[in-house]
CSV table of C-alpha atoms in Angstrom, one decimal:
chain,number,residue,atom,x,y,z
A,1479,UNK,CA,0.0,0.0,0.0
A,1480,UNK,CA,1.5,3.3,-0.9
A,1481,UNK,CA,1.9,5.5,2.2
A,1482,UNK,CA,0.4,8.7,1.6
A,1483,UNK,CA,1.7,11.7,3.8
A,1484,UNK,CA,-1.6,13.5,3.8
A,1485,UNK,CA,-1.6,17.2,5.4
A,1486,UNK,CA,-3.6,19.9,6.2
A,1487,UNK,CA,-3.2,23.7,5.4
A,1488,UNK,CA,-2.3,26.0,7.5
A,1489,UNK,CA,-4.8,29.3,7.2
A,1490,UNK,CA,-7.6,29.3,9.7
A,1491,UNK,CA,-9.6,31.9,7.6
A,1492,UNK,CA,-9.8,29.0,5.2
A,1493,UNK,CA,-11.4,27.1,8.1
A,1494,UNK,CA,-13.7,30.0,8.2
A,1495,UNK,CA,-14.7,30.3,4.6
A,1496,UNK,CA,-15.8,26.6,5.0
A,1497,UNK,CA,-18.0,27.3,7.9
A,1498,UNK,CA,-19.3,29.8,5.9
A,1499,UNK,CA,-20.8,27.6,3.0
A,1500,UNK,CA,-22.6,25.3,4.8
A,1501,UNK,CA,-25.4,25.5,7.3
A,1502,UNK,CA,-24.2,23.2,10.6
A,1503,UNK,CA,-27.4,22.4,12.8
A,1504,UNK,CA,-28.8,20.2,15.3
A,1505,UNK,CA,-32.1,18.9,14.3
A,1506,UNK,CA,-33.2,15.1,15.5
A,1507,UNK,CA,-36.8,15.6,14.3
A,1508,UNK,CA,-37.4,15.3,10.8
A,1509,UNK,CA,-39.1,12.7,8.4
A,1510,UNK,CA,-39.5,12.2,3.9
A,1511,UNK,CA,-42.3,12.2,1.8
A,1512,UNK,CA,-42.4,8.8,-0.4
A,1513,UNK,CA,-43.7,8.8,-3.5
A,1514,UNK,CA,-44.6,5.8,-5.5
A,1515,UNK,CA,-44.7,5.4,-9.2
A,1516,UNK,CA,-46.4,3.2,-10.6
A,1517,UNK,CA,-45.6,1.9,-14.4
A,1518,UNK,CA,-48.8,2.5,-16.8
A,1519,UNK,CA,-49.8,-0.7,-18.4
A,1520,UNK,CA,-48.6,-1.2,-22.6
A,1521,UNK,CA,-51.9,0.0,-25.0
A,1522,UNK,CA,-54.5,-2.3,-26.1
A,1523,UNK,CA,-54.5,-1.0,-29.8
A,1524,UNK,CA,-50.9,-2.3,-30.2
A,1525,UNK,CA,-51.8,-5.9,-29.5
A,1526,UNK,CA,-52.9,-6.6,-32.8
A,1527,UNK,CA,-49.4,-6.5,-33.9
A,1528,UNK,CA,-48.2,-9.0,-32.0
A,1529,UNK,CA,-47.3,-12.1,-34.0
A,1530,UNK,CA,-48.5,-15.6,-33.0
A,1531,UNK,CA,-45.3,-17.7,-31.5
A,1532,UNK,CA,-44.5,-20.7,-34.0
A,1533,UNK,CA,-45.6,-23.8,-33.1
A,1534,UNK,CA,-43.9,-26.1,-30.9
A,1535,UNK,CA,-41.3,-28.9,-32.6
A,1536,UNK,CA,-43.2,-32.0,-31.7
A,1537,UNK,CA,-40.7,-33.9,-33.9
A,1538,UNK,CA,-37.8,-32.5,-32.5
A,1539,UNK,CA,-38.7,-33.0,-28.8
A,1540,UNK,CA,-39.1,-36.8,-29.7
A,1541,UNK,CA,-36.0,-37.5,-31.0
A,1542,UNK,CA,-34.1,-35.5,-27.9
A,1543,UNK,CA,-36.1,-37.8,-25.4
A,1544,UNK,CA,-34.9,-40.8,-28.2
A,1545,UNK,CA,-31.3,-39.1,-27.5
A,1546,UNK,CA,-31.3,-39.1,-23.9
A,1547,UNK,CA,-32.0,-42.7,-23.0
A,1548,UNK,CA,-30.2,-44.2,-26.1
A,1549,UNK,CA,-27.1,-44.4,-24.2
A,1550,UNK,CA,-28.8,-45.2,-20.8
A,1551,UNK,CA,-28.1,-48.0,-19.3
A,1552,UNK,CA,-29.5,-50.3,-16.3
A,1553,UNK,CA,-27.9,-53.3,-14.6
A,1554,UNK,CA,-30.7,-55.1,-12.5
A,1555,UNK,CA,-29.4,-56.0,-9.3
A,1556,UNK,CA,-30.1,-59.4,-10.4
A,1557,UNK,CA,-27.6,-59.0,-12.8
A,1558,UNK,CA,-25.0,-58.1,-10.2
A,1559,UNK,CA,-25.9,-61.1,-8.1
A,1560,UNK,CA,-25.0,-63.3,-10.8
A,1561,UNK,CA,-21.7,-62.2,-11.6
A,1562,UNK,CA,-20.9,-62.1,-7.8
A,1563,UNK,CA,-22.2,-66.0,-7.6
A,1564,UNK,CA,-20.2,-66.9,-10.3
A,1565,UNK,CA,-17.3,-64.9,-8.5
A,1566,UNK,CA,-17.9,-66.7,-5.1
A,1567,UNK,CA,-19.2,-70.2,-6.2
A,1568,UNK,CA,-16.1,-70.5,-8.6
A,1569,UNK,CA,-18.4,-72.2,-11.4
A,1570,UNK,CA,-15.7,-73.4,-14.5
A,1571,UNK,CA,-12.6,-71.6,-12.9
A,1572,UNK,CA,-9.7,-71.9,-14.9
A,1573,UNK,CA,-7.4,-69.5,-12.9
A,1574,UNK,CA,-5.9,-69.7,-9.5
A,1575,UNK,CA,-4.5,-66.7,-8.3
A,1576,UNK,CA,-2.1,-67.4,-4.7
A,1577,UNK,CA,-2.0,-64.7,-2.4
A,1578,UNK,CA,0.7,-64.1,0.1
A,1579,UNK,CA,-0.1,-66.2,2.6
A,1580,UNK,CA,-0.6,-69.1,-0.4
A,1581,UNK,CA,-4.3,-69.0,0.0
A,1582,UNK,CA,-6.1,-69.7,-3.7
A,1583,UNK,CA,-9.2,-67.1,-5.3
A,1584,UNK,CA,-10.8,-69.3,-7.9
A,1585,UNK,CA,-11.7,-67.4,-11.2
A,1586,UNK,CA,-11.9,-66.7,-14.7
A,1587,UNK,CA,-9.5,-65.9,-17.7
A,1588,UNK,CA,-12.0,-64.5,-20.0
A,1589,UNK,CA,-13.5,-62.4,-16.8
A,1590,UNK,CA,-10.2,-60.9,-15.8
A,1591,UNK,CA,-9.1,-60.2,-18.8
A,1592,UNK,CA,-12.0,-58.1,-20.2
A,1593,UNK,CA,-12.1,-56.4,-16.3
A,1594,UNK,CA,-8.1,-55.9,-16.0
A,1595,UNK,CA,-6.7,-55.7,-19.7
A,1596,UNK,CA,-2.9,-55.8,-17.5
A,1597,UNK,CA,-4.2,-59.1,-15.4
A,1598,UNK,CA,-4.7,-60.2,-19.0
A,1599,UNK,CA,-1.1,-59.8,-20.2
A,1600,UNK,CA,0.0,-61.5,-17.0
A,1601,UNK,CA,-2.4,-64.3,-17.2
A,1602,UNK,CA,-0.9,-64.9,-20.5
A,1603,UNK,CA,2.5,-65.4,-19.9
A,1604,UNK,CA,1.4,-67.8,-16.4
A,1605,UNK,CA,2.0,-71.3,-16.4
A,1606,UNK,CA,-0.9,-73.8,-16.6
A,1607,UNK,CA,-1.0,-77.0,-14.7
A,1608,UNK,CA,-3.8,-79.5,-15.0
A,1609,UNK,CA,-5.7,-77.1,-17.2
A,1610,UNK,CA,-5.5,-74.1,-14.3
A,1611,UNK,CA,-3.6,-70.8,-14.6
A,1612,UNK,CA,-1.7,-70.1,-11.7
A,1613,UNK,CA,-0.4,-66.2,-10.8
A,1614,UNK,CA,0.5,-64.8,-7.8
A,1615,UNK,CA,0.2,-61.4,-6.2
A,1616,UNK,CA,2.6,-60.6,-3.6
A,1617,UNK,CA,2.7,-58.6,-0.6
A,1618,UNK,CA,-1.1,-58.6,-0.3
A,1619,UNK,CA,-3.2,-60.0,2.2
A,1620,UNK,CA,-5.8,-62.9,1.4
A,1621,UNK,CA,-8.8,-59.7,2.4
A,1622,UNK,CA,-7.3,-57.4,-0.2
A,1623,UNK,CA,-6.8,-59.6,-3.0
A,1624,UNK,CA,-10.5,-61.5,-2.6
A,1625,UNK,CA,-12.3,-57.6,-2.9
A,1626,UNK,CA,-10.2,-56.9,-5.7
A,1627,UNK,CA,-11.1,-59.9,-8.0
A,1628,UNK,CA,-14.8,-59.7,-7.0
A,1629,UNK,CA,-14.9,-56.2,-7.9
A,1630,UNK,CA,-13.4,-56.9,-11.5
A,1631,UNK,CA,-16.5,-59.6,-11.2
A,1632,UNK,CA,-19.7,-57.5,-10.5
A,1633,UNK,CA,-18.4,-54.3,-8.6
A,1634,UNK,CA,-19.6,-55.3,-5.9
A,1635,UNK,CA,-18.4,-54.6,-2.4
A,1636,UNK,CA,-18.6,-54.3,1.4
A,1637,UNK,CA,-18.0,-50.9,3.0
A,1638,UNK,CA,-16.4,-52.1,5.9
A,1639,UNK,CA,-14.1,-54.6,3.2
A,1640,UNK,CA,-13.4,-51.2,1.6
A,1641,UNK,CA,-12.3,-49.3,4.3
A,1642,UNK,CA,-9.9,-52.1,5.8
A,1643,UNK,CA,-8.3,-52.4,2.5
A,1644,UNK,CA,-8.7,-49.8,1.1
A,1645,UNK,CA,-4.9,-48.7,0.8
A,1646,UNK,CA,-4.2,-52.4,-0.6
A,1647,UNK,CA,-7.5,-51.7,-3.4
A,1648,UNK,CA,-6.1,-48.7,-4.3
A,1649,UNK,CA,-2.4,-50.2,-4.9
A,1650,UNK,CA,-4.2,-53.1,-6.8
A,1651,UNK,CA,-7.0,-50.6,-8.7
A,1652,UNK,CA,-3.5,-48.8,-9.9
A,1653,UNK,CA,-0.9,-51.6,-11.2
A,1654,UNK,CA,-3.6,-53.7,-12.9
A,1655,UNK,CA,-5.5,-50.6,-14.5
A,1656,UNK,CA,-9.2,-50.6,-12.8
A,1657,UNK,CA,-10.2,-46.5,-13.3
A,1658,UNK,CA,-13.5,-47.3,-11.2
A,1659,UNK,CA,-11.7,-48.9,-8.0
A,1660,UNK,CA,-9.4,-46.1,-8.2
A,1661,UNK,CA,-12.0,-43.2,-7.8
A,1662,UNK,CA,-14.0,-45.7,-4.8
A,1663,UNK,CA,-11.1,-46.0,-3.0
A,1664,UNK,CA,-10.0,-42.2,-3.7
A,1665,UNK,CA,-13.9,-41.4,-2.3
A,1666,UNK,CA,-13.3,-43.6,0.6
A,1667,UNK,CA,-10.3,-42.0,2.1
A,1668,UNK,CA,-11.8,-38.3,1.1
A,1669,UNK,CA,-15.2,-39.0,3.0
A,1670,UNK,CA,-13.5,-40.0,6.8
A,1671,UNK,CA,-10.8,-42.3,6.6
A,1672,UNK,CA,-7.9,-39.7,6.1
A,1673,UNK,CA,-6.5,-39.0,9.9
A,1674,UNK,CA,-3.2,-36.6,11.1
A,1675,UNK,CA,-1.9,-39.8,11.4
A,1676,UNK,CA,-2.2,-41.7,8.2
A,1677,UNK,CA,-2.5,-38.5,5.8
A,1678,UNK,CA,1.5,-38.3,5.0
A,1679,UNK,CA,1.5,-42.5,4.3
A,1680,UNK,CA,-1.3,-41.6,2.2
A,1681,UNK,CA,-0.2,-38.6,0.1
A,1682,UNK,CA,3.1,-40.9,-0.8
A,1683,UNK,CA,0.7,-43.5,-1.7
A,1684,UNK,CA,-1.3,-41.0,-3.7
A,1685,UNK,CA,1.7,-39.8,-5.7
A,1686,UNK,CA,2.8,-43.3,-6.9
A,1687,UNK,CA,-0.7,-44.4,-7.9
A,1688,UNK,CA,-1.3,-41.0,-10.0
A,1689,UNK,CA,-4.5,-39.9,-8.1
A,1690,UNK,CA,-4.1,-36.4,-8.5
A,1691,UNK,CA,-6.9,-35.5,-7.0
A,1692,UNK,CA,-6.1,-37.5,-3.3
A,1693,UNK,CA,-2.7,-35.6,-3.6
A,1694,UNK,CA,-4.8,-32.7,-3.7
A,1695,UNK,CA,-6.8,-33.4,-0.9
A,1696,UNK,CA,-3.8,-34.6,1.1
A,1697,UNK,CA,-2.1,-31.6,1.1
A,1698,UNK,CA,-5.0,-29.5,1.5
A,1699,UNK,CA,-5.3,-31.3,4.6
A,1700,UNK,CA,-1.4,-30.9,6.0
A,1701,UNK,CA,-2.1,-26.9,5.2
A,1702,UNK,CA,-5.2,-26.7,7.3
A,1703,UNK,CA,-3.4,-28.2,10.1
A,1704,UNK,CA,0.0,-28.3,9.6
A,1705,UNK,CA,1.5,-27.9,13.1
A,1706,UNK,CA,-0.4,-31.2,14.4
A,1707,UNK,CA,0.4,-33.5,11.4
A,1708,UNK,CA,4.1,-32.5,11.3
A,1709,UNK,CA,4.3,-33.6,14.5
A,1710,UNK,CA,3.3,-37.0,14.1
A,1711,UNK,CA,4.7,-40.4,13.5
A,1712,UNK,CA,4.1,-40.4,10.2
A,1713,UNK,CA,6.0,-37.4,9.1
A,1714,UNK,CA,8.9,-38.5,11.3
A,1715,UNK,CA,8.9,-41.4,9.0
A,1716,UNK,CA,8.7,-39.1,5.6
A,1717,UNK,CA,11.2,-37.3,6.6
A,1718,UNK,CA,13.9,-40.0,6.8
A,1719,UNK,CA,12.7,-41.9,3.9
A,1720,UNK,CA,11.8,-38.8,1.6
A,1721,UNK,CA,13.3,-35.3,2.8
A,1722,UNK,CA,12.9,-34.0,-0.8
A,1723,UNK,CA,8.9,-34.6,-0.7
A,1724,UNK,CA,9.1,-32.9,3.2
A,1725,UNK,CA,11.3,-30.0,1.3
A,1726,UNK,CA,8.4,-29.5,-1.0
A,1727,UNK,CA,5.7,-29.4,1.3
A,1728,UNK,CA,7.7,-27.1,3.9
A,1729,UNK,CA,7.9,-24.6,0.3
A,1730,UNK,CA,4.6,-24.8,-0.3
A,1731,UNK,CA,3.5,-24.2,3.2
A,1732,UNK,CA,5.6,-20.7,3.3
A,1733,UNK,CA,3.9,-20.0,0.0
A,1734,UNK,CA,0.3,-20.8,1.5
A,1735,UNK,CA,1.1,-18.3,4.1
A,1736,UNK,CA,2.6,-15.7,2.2
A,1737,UNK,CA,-0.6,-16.1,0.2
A,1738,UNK,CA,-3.0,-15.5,3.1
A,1739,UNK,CA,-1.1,-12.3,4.4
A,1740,UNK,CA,-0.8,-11.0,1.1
A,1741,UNK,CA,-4.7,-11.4,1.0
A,1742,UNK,CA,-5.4,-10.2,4.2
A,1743,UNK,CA,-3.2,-7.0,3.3
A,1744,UNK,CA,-5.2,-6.7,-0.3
A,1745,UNK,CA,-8.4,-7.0,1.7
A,1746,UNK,CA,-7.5,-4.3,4.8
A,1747,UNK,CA,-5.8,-1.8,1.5
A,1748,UNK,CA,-9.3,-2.4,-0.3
A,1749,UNK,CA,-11.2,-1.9,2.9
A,1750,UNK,CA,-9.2,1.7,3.0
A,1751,UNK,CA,-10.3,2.6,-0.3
A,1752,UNK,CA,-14.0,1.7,-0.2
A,1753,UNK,CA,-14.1,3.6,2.9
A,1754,UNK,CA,-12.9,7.1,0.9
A,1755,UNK,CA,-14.8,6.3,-2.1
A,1756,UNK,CA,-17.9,6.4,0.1
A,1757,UNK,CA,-16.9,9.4,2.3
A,1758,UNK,CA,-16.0,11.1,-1.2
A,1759,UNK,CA,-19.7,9.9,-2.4
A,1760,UNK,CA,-21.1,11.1,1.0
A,1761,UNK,CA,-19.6,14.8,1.2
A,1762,UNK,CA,-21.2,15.5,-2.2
A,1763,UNK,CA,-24.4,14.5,-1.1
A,1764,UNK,CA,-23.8,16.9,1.8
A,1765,UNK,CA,-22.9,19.6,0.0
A,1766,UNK,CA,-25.4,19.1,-3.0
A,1767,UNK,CA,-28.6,18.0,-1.2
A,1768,UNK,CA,-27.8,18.2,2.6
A,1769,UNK,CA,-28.2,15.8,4.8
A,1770,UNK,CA,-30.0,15.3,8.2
A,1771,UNK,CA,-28.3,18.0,10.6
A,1772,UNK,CA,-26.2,20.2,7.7
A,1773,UNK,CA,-27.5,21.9,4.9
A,1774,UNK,CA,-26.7,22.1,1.5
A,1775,UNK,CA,-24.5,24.3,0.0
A,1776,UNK,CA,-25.5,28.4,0.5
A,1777,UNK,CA,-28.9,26.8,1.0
A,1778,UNK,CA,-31.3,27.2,4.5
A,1779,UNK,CA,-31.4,23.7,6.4
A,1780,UNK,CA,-34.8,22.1,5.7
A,1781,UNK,CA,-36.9,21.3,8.4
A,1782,UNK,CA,-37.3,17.7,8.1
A,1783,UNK,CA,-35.5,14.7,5.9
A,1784,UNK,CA,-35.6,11.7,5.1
A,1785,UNK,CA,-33.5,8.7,7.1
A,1786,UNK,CA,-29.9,8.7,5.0
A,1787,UNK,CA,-28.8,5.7,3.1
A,1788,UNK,CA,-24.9,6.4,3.1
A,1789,UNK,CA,-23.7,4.8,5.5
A,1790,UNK,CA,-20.6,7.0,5.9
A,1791,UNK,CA,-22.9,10.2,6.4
A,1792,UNK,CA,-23.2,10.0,10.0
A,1793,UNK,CA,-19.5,10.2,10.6
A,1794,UNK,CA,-18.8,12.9,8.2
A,1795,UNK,CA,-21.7,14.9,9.7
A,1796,UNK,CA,-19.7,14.4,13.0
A,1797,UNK,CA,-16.3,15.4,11.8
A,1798,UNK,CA,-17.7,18.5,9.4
A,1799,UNK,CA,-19.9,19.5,13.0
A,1800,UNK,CA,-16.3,19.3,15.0
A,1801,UNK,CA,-14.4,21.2,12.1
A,1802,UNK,CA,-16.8,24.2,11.8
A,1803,UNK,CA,-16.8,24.8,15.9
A,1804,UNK,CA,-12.5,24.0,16.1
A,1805,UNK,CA,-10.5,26.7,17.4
A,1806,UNK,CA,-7.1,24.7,16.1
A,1807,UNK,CA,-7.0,24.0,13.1
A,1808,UNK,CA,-3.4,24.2,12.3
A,1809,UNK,CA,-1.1,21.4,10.9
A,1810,UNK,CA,-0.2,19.0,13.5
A,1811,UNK,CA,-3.0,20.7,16.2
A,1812,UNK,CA,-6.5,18.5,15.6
A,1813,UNK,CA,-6.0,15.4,14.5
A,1814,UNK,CA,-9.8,15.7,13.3
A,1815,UNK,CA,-9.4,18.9,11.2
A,1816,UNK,CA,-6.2,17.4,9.7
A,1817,UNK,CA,-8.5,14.3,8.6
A,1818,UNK,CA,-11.2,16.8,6.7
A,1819,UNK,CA,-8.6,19.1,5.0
A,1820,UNK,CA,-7.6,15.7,3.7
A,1821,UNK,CA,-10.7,15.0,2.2
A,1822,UNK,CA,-11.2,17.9,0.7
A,1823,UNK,CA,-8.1,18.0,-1.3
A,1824,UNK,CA,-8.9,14.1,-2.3
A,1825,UNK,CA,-12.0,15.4,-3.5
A,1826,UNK,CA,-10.5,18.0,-5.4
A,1827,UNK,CA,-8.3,16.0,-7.3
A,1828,UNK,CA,-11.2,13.0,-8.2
A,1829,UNK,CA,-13.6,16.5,-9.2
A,1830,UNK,CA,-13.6,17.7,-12.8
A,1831,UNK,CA,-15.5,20.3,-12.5
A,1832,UNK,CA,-14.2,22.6,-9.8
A,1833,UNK,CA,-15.6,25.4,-11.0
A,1834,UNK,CA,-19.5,24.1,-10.8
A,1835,UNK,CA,-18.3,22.2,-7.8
A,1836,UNK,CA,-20.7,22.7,-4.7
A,1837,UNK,CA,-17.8,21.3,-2.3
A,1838,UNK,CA,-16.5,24.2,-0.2
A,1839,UNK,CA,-12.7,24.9,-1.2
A,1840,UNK,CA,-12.8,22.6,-4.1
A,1841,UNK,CA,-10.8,25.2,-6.7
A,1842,UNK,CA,-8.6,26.6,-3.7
A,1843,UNK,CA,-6.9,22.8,-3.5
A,1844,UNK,CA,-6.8,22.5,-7.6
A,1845,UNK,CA,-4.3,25.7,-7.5
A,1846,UNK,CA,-2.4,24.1,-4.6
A,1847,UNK,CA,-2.0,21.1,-6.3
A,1848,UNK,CA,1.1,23.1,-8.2
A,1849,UNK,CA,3.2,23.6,-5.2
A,1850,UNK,CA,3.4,20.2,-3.7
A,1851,UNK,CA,6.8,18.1,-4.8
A,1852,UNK,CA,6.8,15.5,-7.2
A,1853,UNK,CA,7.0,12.7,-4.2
A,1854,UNK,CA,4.2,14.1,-2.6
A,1855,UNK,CA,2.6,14.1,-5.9
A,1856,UNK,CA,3.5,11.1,-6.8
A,1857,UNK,CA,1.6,9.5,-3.6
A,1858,UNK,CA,-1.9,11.8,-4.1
A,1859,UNK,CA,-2.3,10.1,-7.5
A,1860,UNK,CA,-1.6,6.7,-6.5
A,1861,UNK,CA,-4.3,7.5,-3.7
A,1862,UNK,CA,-6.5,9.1,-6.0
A,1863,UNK,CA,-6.1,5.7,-8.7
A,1864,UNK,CA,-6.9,3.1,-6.0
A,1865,UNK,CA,-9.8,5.1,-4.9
A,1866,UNK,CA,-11.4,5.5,-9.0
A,1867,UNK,CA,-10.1,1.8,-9.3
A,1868,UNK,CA,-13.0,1.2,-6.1
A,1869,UNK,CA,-15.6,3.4,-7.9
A,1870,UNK,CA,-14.9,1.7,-11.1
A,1871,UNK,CA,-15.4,-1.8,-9.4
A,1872,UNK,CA,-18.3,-0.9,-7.1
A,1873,UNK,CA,-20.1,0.5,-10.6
A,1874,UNK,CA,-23.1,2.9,-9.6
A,1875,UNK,CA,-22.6,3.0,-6.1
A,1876,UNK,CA,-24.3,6.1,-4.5
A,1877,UNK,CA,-23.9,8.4,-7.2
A,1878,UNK,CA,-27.6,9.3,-7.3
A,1879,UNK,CA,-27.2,12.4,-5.3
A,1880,UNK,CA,-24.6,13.9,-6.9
A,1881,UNK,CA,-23.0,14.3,-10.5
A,1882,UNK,CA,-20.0,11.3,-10.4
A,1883,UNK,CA,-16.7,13.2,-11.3
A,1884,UNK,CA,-13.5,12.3,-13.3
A,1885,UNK,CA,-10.1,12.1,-12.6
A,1886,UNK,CA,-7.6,14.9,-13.7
């Protein structure tokens, strides 16, 4: 945020011509008169020349609803029981695949292959013995492997199977090429299963299976709470066996942060500049119309008002009511007056017409402009850019009181 060095002038009288142009009361009675328009209905002579809509496309709505179920498909659930008896029952089996602890899960060759196009390769190169296909998958338990094959089969599956295995599935859904086993397992961990304890054995898991999106998820998980899980078992175990993978998540957890106070800071500047904009928005009103307690412009108070709708109205009424009734008013002697001189000249530089301008001092601050230094400058029109760059964002803010004016 460029630090703007705002500061007041130094003639009281000035202060005095100000007081001057406005009308300062206390009045805490006062109420509007609401008008309502109402919009006059269209003429009945010009119906006539309305033309009938086309028909509807009968044809053409047929052939969408042909369209949308022509790729539908439906597999009964007796369907699925079928597969999964064949699966379990082991009706015809010509392949044995061994497990780790040498237990046997009876299937078939034509099955797996059309399920696993990889189990397919391997089931062609395995040995046969007494017309049976034997293959083996290591370093999996008996649970694991027996889920696997009977989702190939039907895709069927028990939750609480899934969720005991699921690391093992989604191992198995990646070397032998099953897309569908890889998003239920990637769903699994996503909806519970993911702890501070498991989540760094699980994003290294998630990297060498190519599930981008559970590497997502796992490191959105270490940002959120990165103090706890880098404090765990887990991590200690990451870090021995893969400090470049801790390197990178230490970066990217500087960069998260630098991100947030480089938001924050955005948001507080922006918060700054919509506050001007609407005490620029609210001073013209002031001056124009009036407002409540001070009067317009070399104009008499009126008696009664309606309730205000800027909301930065009520403070500048307070600070305009404290600057017409300061005896100070001298750089570096009211904090308060310094604040509304500052105004003022913002105002002057966003105005374009200081001539027809009915903020007090408007012109004065337009030929002052000439004998600041180029620093000082410098800062007013980055102010003054940042505060149009508000207006332009906001889009018809409150302008309907006043005429909205253009930078210089």
């Amino acid at each position: 945020m460029a630090s703007v060095e705002l500061y007041s002038a130094s003639l009281s009288s000035i202060g005095e011509t100000f007081c001057g142009y406005i009308d300062v009361q206390i009045d805490d009675d006062y109420s509007a008169d609401i008008s309502i328009l109402e919009s006059t209905a269209p003429c009945s002579s010009h119906r006539c020349y309305i033309p009938k809509p086309p028909p509807l496309p009968s044809k053409a709505y047929k052939n969408t609803r042909c369209l949308k179920f022509r790729n539908f498909t439906s597999v009964p659930r007796e369907t699925k029981h079928a597969w999964d008896r064949l699966f379990k029952e082991g009706h015809g089996a010509d392949v044995c695949i061994v497990t780790e602890d040498n237990s046997c899960i009876l299937s078939h060759y034509t099955v797996l292959s059309v399920a696993s196009p990889v189990l397919g390769t391997f089931l062609l190169q395995a040995k046969v013995k007494n017309g049976m296909k034997y293959i083996k998958i290591p370093r999996m338990p008996y649970g694991a492997v027996h889920a696997f094959v009977r989702f190939l089969y039907s895709s069927c599956y028990d939750e609480e199977t899934i969720k005991k295995f699921v690391l093992h599935l989604l191992v198995l859904s990646h070397c032998y090429s099953v897309p569908s086993l890889k998003r239920l397992c990637t769903s699994c961990l996503e909806d519970g299963s993911l702890t501070e304890e498991n989540v760094t054995d699980v994003l290294q898991l998630a990297m060498d299976c190519d599930a981008p999106r559970l590497t997502f998820f796992c490191i959105r998980m270490i940002l959120k709470d990165f103090k706890s899980i880098s404090a765990t078992e887990g991590w200690k175990v990451m870090r021995r066996a893969n400090p470049n993978l801790e390197q990178e998540l230490l970066e990217v957890v500087v960069e998260t942060d630098s991100r947030k106070e480089e938001r924050s800071r955005k948001m507080e500047e922006r918060k700054v500049y919509v506050q001007l904009y609407e005490a620029m928005e609210a001073l013209l009103h002031i001056c124009k119309d009036g407002c409540r307690t001070i009067g317009p412009r070399d104009q008499v108070l009126r008696g009664s008002q309606a309730t205000c709708g800027f909301p930065a109205c009520k403070g500048l009424e307070s600070l305009v009511r404290h600057f017409s009734n300061c005896k100070v008013r001298v750089p570096g002697g009211c904090v308060h007056c310094k604040r509304m001189w500052q105004l003022l000249e913002l105002h002057s530089r966003m105005c374009g017409q200081p001539d027809k301008c009915k903020v007090p001092l408007c012109r004065h601050f337009k030929l002052k402009m000439m004998e600041h230094s180029k620093k000082d400058e410098a800062r007013w029109r980055m102010l003054v850019s940042k505060v149009m760059a508000v207006k332009i964002s906001l889009g018809p803010f409150t302008s309907k009181y006043s005429d909205r004016p253009e930078v210089l």
